Amino acid sequence: MRNHYPDKPKRVYFFGTCLIDMSYPEAGMAGIRLIRREGVGVIFPQAQSCCGQPAYNSGFPEEARAVARKQLRTFPADYPIVVPSGSCAGMMKVHYPHLFEGDPEYDAACRFSDRVFELTEFLVHVLKVRLEDRGEPVTVTWHSSCHALREMGVTEDSKRLIRQLKNVTLKELERENECCGFGGTFSVKQPEISAAMVADKVADVRGTGASRLIGGDCGCLMNITGAMGKKSVPVTGQHIAEFIWERTNG
Amino acid sequence: MDNHTGFDFRGNIRDALGNSQLRKNLKFAMTALAEKRRAIFTDKARFEEMRTTVNAIRKRSLSKLPELLDRLEKKCTENGIIVHWAETTAEANDTVLSIVKQHGATAVVKGKSMVSEEMHLNRFLLGNQVEPIETDLGEFIIQLADETPSHIIVPAIHKNRGEVGKLFSEKIPGTPYTDVPEELTEIARAELRRKYYETPVGISGVNMAVAETGTLCLVENEGNGRMCTTAPDVHIAIMGLEKVVENLTDVPPILRLLTGSATGQLITTYFNMITSPRKAGEKDGPKEVHLVILDNGRSDILADPELRQTLLCIRCGTCLNHCPVYVRIGGHAYHYTYPGPIGEILTPQMEGLETAGTLTTASSLCNACSEVCPAMIPIPDLIRRLRNESYDTGGSVKGHGYKANPLEKVIWKGWELVNRHPGLNALSTKMAGVFGPVLPKAGPLKAWTRVRNRPTFAKKSLHELVKEEGVSDE
Amino acid sequence: MNNNARERIFARLRTAVAKGDFNIPDAPPLTWPSANAAERVASLKQKLEAMKAEVYVTPSGEWVEKLRAVLKGRNLNRMLFAPDTAVGQALKSGWGDANGGLPELFTFDGTVEAYREELFFKVDAAVTTAKAGIADTGALVLWPDEKEPRLSSLVPPVHIAVLSAADIYSTFTEAVEQGKWADGMPTNALLISGPSKTADIELVLVFGVHGPSDLIVMITE
């Protein structure tokens, strides 16, 4: 979505996201390995936590700002910050400047935002990766998070990476642009609507005939695979970083 | 979760989700409308250019609102249009009624007007022995059904042809059942023709009013709007005060995006620009034209630099068509006149958060609405702001702080603490990993697991894995 | 009381506006590709036809004859026209007898109060002038006045509009600017892009709801 991308850097920061930290650490590790494989050093500040989005979206900007401020200070050097989530990246890239309006650290927030990249966007445009597929033939479908799609504008980058894998057939969802119903606290504040949305998404996934659902955001993945598991739908979900790493490192 | 509501939102949602016919009707129609819109705005860069222009026009209008309304009033008065001001919907209703009574009318023909819905004008007129006759086909249908519009542009879209056919055969004497849209339309045409002919007062809304010339603009396809504003002796136009624009040249870009966004049309069948009542020597047209300008909270909304963007809205309804929540629950679930994303930000500001704040929960913040909004209203940002106002006892929106529920605040304070302190963060992640599988199935987790498996927590966090792999910390 | 309402509203609006911060984006006026005369005619015709209007392009001296041919056999009995307009005069002098299944020309005297019933229930068609055309969206501009009443283009089931090709603008903006509309708007200006229609039942398009079911456009060159 950016007009201009920097040259390949020597080092990057990796922001793991709280959901990956807690539930999908292998996706985070895969992201780090994909970057390192291209000869780029990865720094993972141990003091990092959450981007602040849960509180921000729930109507608690003050609490969100306190946590965001912590991140600003945890990634001080002028390295790109790579994020394996369109949603967290969107929070940091699009919303931090708004969140810090009128704050002494507004300029720092803007500089931070400028350095944020979603992982697949970074792999495609900055590292210009060429993927060599070593996996068995498989048919997958792709779910884009709303923020990867509409805040970061990186959905095409993610799909481009999948299409580089020669043994992978990508079957697109009929309503790819539609929200899966996760929406963070939305899924617990409006559980019935969220359930209706994810049920439709699961039906769409089944309709593709794919055996695997690839996504770039673990919130959506947790939601959709959770709903598929409950109904014993024989489709597994996986983060795109892990999927690519598995297939290209065999 | 949210007990402070003026209506049973959760109940409405359950009813709507349980109505499979409604869901089918909505999905079909909203998909078709979104598709029509997509077909007309094929050039994304051009669309962005056009909506930046419309955003600029609307913002410029709002920035000069008192000046433009004053000019509009002067121009209209010069042209012979009588201008009335109403602070509240009750005042607007009284004004309309007094004009109707002055002319001894017992019925009025009405064109589609969301402001009149906001005023509950029909109910008010009926209570005062005046019969309101809705003439837009969709409005005609829902009036027969004794319902309110479920959509800003296509008010009866929640009904399919069979339901309309059944309604007509039951409510219009001597009408056999048919579900052919052409025949149903013909039935409505025949019913209404005589009404235009014999009813002395017509009521319409206003899509835009032009301060420069004192011109009232109306957008429509059916011709009923023209009928209501041309055939009767008296025309009463009602508008929200934000609908004024500065110049005639502001009109074409707005019109283009309004019709394109609403129905995927380059232009509607009729674009009606009314500047005066019948002049001496003219053979037809109303002899009297009234313009009722309604505030109903709009001037308060204008005071907040962020929330005033709500008033940029041109009522195209495209945010409804693209909203994954609206598409599933339909307009009636939202209880108030304006449903969908625009309703989620407009209604709580008009009615007060304590009564309608719960509407702000009906969004996953997926941004589909702001992506298509022709006026570039950042609807998700405004939803976040209103959610914040719901907790904020120092807020500025009517009813702010109504949810200053200590428990929720404590939870988020705790969340903040954990996420600001690496030690605590590591500990909590560890605890989740250890205790995750045995978490009690209560509270939020219960809602989650009704349709999903419980989330799993990793034994080792990413923080731990990167350490083991020797990834540098700084 | 009403006056007080006005004052209170304006007081609130002035306070609100004084806060500033409107963040008006820098948006240069939209430019549209300008079309030449032939393209304008072609675009208008194509867009109007897409909206189910019938469009005939004829030399300016021949439109009446063409209209006679178009209306032949349509079972129209009475056709309203405006005798004092240029279009009305041409029509009157060229129409001849109402034979061969063609409608009879007539006009109303006085104001609508005298002829309302006849207009609503006994007129089959009406001919009006179109002041201008808009090529890019496909629309006619009608500018009714004391010679040409507003209801003529609305109540009869068939509406015939006569437009000079020289009066077709590329865009609505061009029509407003070059036609200097701001200098004097009529009682009721109209853009018309086809016969009356609705899609209120399941989005099925149905023509001829409250207004005309047929729009016939004669573009004269």
Coordinates of N, CA and C in Angstrom, one line a residue, chain B residues 89-162:
Chain B
T89 N -38.0 17.7 17.1 CA -38.9 17.0 16.2 C -40.4 17.4 16.6
A90 N -40.6 17.7 17.8 CA -42.0 18.1 18.2 C -42.3 19.4 17.6
E91 N -41.4 20.3 17.6 CA -41.6 21.6 17.0 C -41.8 21.5 15.5
A92 N -41.0 20.7 14.9 CA -41.2 20.5 13.5 C -42.6 19.9 13.1
N93 N -43.0 18.9 13.9 CA -44.3 18.3 13.7 C -45.4 19.4 13.9
D94 N -45.3 20.2 14.9 CA -46.3 21.2 15.1 C -46.4 22.2 13.9
T95 N -45.2 22.5 13.4 CA -45.2 23.4 12.3 C -45.9 22.8 11.1
V96 N -45.5 21.6 10.8 CA -46.2 20.9 9.6 C -47.7 20.9 9.8
L97 N -48.1 20.5 11.0 CA -49.5 20.3 11.3 C -50.2 21.7 11.1
S98 N -49.6 22.7 11.6 CA -50.3 24.0 11.6 C -50.5 24.5 10.1
I99 N -49.5 24.1 9.3 CA -49.7 24.5 7.8 C -50.8 23.7 7.2
V100 N -50.8 22.4 7.5 CA -51.8 21.5 7.0 C -53.2 22.0 7.4
K101 N -53.3 22.3 8.7 CA -54.6 22.8 9.2 C -55.1 24.1 8.6
Q102 N -54.1 25.0 8.4 CA -54.4 26.3 7.8 C -55.1 26.1 6.5
H103 N -54.8 25.0 5.8 CA -55.4 24.8 4.5 C -56.5 23.8 4.6
G104 N -56.9 23.5 5.8 CA -58.1 22.6 6.0 C -57.9 21.2 5.4
A105 N -56.7 20.8 5.3 CA -56.5 19.5 4.7 C -56.7 18.4 5.7
T106 N -57.2 17.2 5.2 CA -57.3 16.1 6.1 C -56.4 14.9 5.7
A107 N -55.7 15.2 4.6 CA -54.7 14.2 4.1 C -53.5 14.9 3.5
V108 N -52.4 14.2 3.5 CA -51.2 14.8 2.8 C -50.6 13.6 2.0
V109 N -50.0 14.0 0.8 CA -49.2 12.9 0.1 C -47.8 13.2 0.4
K110 N -47.0 12.1 0.7 CA -45.7 12.3 1.1 C -44.7 11.6 0.2
G111 N -43.6 12.3 -0.1 CA -42.5 11.6 -0.8 C -41.6 11.1 0.3
K112 N -40.6 10.2 -0.1 CA -39.7 9.6 0.9 C -38.9 10.7 1.6
S113 N -38.9 10.6 2.9 CA -38.1 11.6 3.7 C -37.7 10.9 5.0
M114 N -36.3 10.8 5.2 CA -35.8 10.2 6.4 C -36.0 11.1 7.6
V115 N -36.0 12.4 7.3 CA -36.2 13.4 8.4 C -37.6 13.2 9.0
S116 N -38.6 13.0 8.1 CA -40.0 12.8 8.6 C -40.1 11.5 9.4
E117 N -39.3 10.6 9.0 CA -39.3 9.3 9.9 C -38.7 9.6 11.2
E118 N -37.6 10.4 11.2 CA -36.9 10.8 12.5 C -37.9 11.6 13.4
M119 N -38.9 12.3 12.7 CA -39.9 13.1 13.5 C -41.1 12.2 13.9
H120 N -41.1 11.0 13.3 CA -42.3 10.2 13.5 C -43.6 11.0 13.1
L121 N -43.4 11.6 12.0 CA -44.5 12.6 11.5 C -45.8 11.8 11.2
N122 N -45.7 10.7 10.6 CA -46.9 10.0 10.2 C -47.8 9.7 11.5
R123 N -47.1 9.2 12.5 CA -47.9 8.9 13.7 C -48.5 10.1 14.3
F124 N -47.7 11.2 14.2 CA -48.2 12.5 14.8 C -49.4 13.0 14.0
L125 N -49.3 12.9 12.7 CA -50.4 13.4 11.8 C -51.7 12.6 12.1
L126 N -51.5 11.3 12.1 CA -52.6 10.4 12.3 C -53.3 10.7 13.7
G127 N -52.5 11.0 14.7 CA -53.0 11.4 16.0 C -53.8 12.7 15.9
N128 N -53.6 13.5 14.9 CA -54.2 14.8 14.7 C -55.2 14.8 13.5
Q129 N -55.7 13.6 13.3 CA -56.8 13.5 12.2 C -56.3 13.9 10.8
V130 N -55.1 13.7 10.5 CA -54.6 14.0 9.2 C -54.0 12.7 8.7
E131 N -54.5 12.2 7.5 CA -54.0 11.0 7.0 C -52.7 11.2 6.1
P132 N -51.6 10.6 6.5 CA -50.4 10.7 5.7 C -50.4 9.6 4.7
I133 N -50.2 9.9 3.4 CA -50.2 8.9 2.4 C -48.8 8.8 1.8
E134 N -48.1 7.7 2.1 CA -46.7 7.5 1.6 C -46.9 7.1 0.1
T135 N -46.0 7.7 -0.7 CA -46.2 7.5 -2.2 C -45.0 6.8 -2.8
D136 N -43.9 6.8 -2.2 CA -42.7 6.0 -2.7 C -43.2 4.5 -2.5
L137 N -42.9 3.7 -3.6 CA -43.5 2.3 -3.5 C -43.0 1.6 -2.2
G138 N -41.7 1.7 -1.9 CA -41.2 1.1 -0.7 C -41.9 1.6 0.5
E139 N -42.1 2.9 0.6 CA -42.7 3.5 1.8 C -44.2 3.1 1.8
F140 N -44.8 3.0 0.7 CA -46.2 2.6 0.5 C -46.4 1.2 1.1
I141 N -45.5 0.3 0.8 CA -45.5 -1.1 1.3 C -45.4 -1.1 2.8
I142 N -44.4 -0.4 3.3 CA -44.3 -0.5 4.8 C -45.4 0.2 5.5
Q143 N -46.0 1.2 4.9 CA -47.1 1.9 5.6 C -48.3 0.9 5.6
L144 N -48.5 0.2 4.5 CA -49.6 -0.8 4.6 C -49.3 -1.9 5.7
A145 N -48.0 -2.2 5.8 CA -47.6 -3.2 6.8 C -47.5 -2.7 8.2
D146 N -47.7 -1.3 8.3 CA -47.6 -0.7 9.6 C -46.2 -0.9 10.2
E147 N -45.2 -0.7 9.4 CA -43.8 -0.8 9.8 C -43.1 0.5 9.6
T148 N -41.8 0.5 10.0 CA -41.0 1.6 9.7 C -40.0 1.2 8.6
P149 N -39.3 2.1 7.9 CA -38.3 1.7 6.9 C -37.2 0.9 7.6
S150 N -36.7 -0.1 6.9 CA -35.6 -0.9 7.4 C -34.3 -0.5 6.7
H151 N -34.4 0.4 5.8 CA -33.2 0.8 5.0 C -33.4 2.3 4.6
I152 N -32.3 3.0 4.5 CA -32.5 4.5 4.2 C -32.9 4.7 2.7
I153 N -32.5 3.8 1.8 CA -32.8 4.0 0.4 C -33.9 3.1 -0.1
V154 N -33.8 1.8 0.3 CA -34.9 0.9 -0.1 C -35.6 0.4 1.2
P155 N -36.7 1.2 1.5 CA -37.2 1.0 2.9 C -37.9 -0.4 3.1
A156 N -38.4 -1.0 2.0 CA -39.1 -2.3 2.2 C -38.2 -3.5 1.7
I157 N -36.9 -3.3 1.8 CA -36.1 -4.3 1.2 C -36.0 -5.6 2.0
H158 N -36.5 -5.5 3.2 CA -36.6 -6.7 4.1 C -37.7 -7.7 3.6
K159 N -38.6 -7.2 2.7 CA -39.7 -8.0 2.3 C -39.4 -8.5 0.8
N160 N -39.8 -9.8 0.6 CA -39.7 -10.3 -0.8 C -41.1 -10.1 -1.5
R161 N -41.1 -10.4 -2.8 CA -42.3 -10.2 -3.6 C -43.5 -10.9 -3.1
G162 N -43.3 -12.1 -2.5 CA -44.4 -12.9 -2.0 C -45.1 -12.2 -0.8

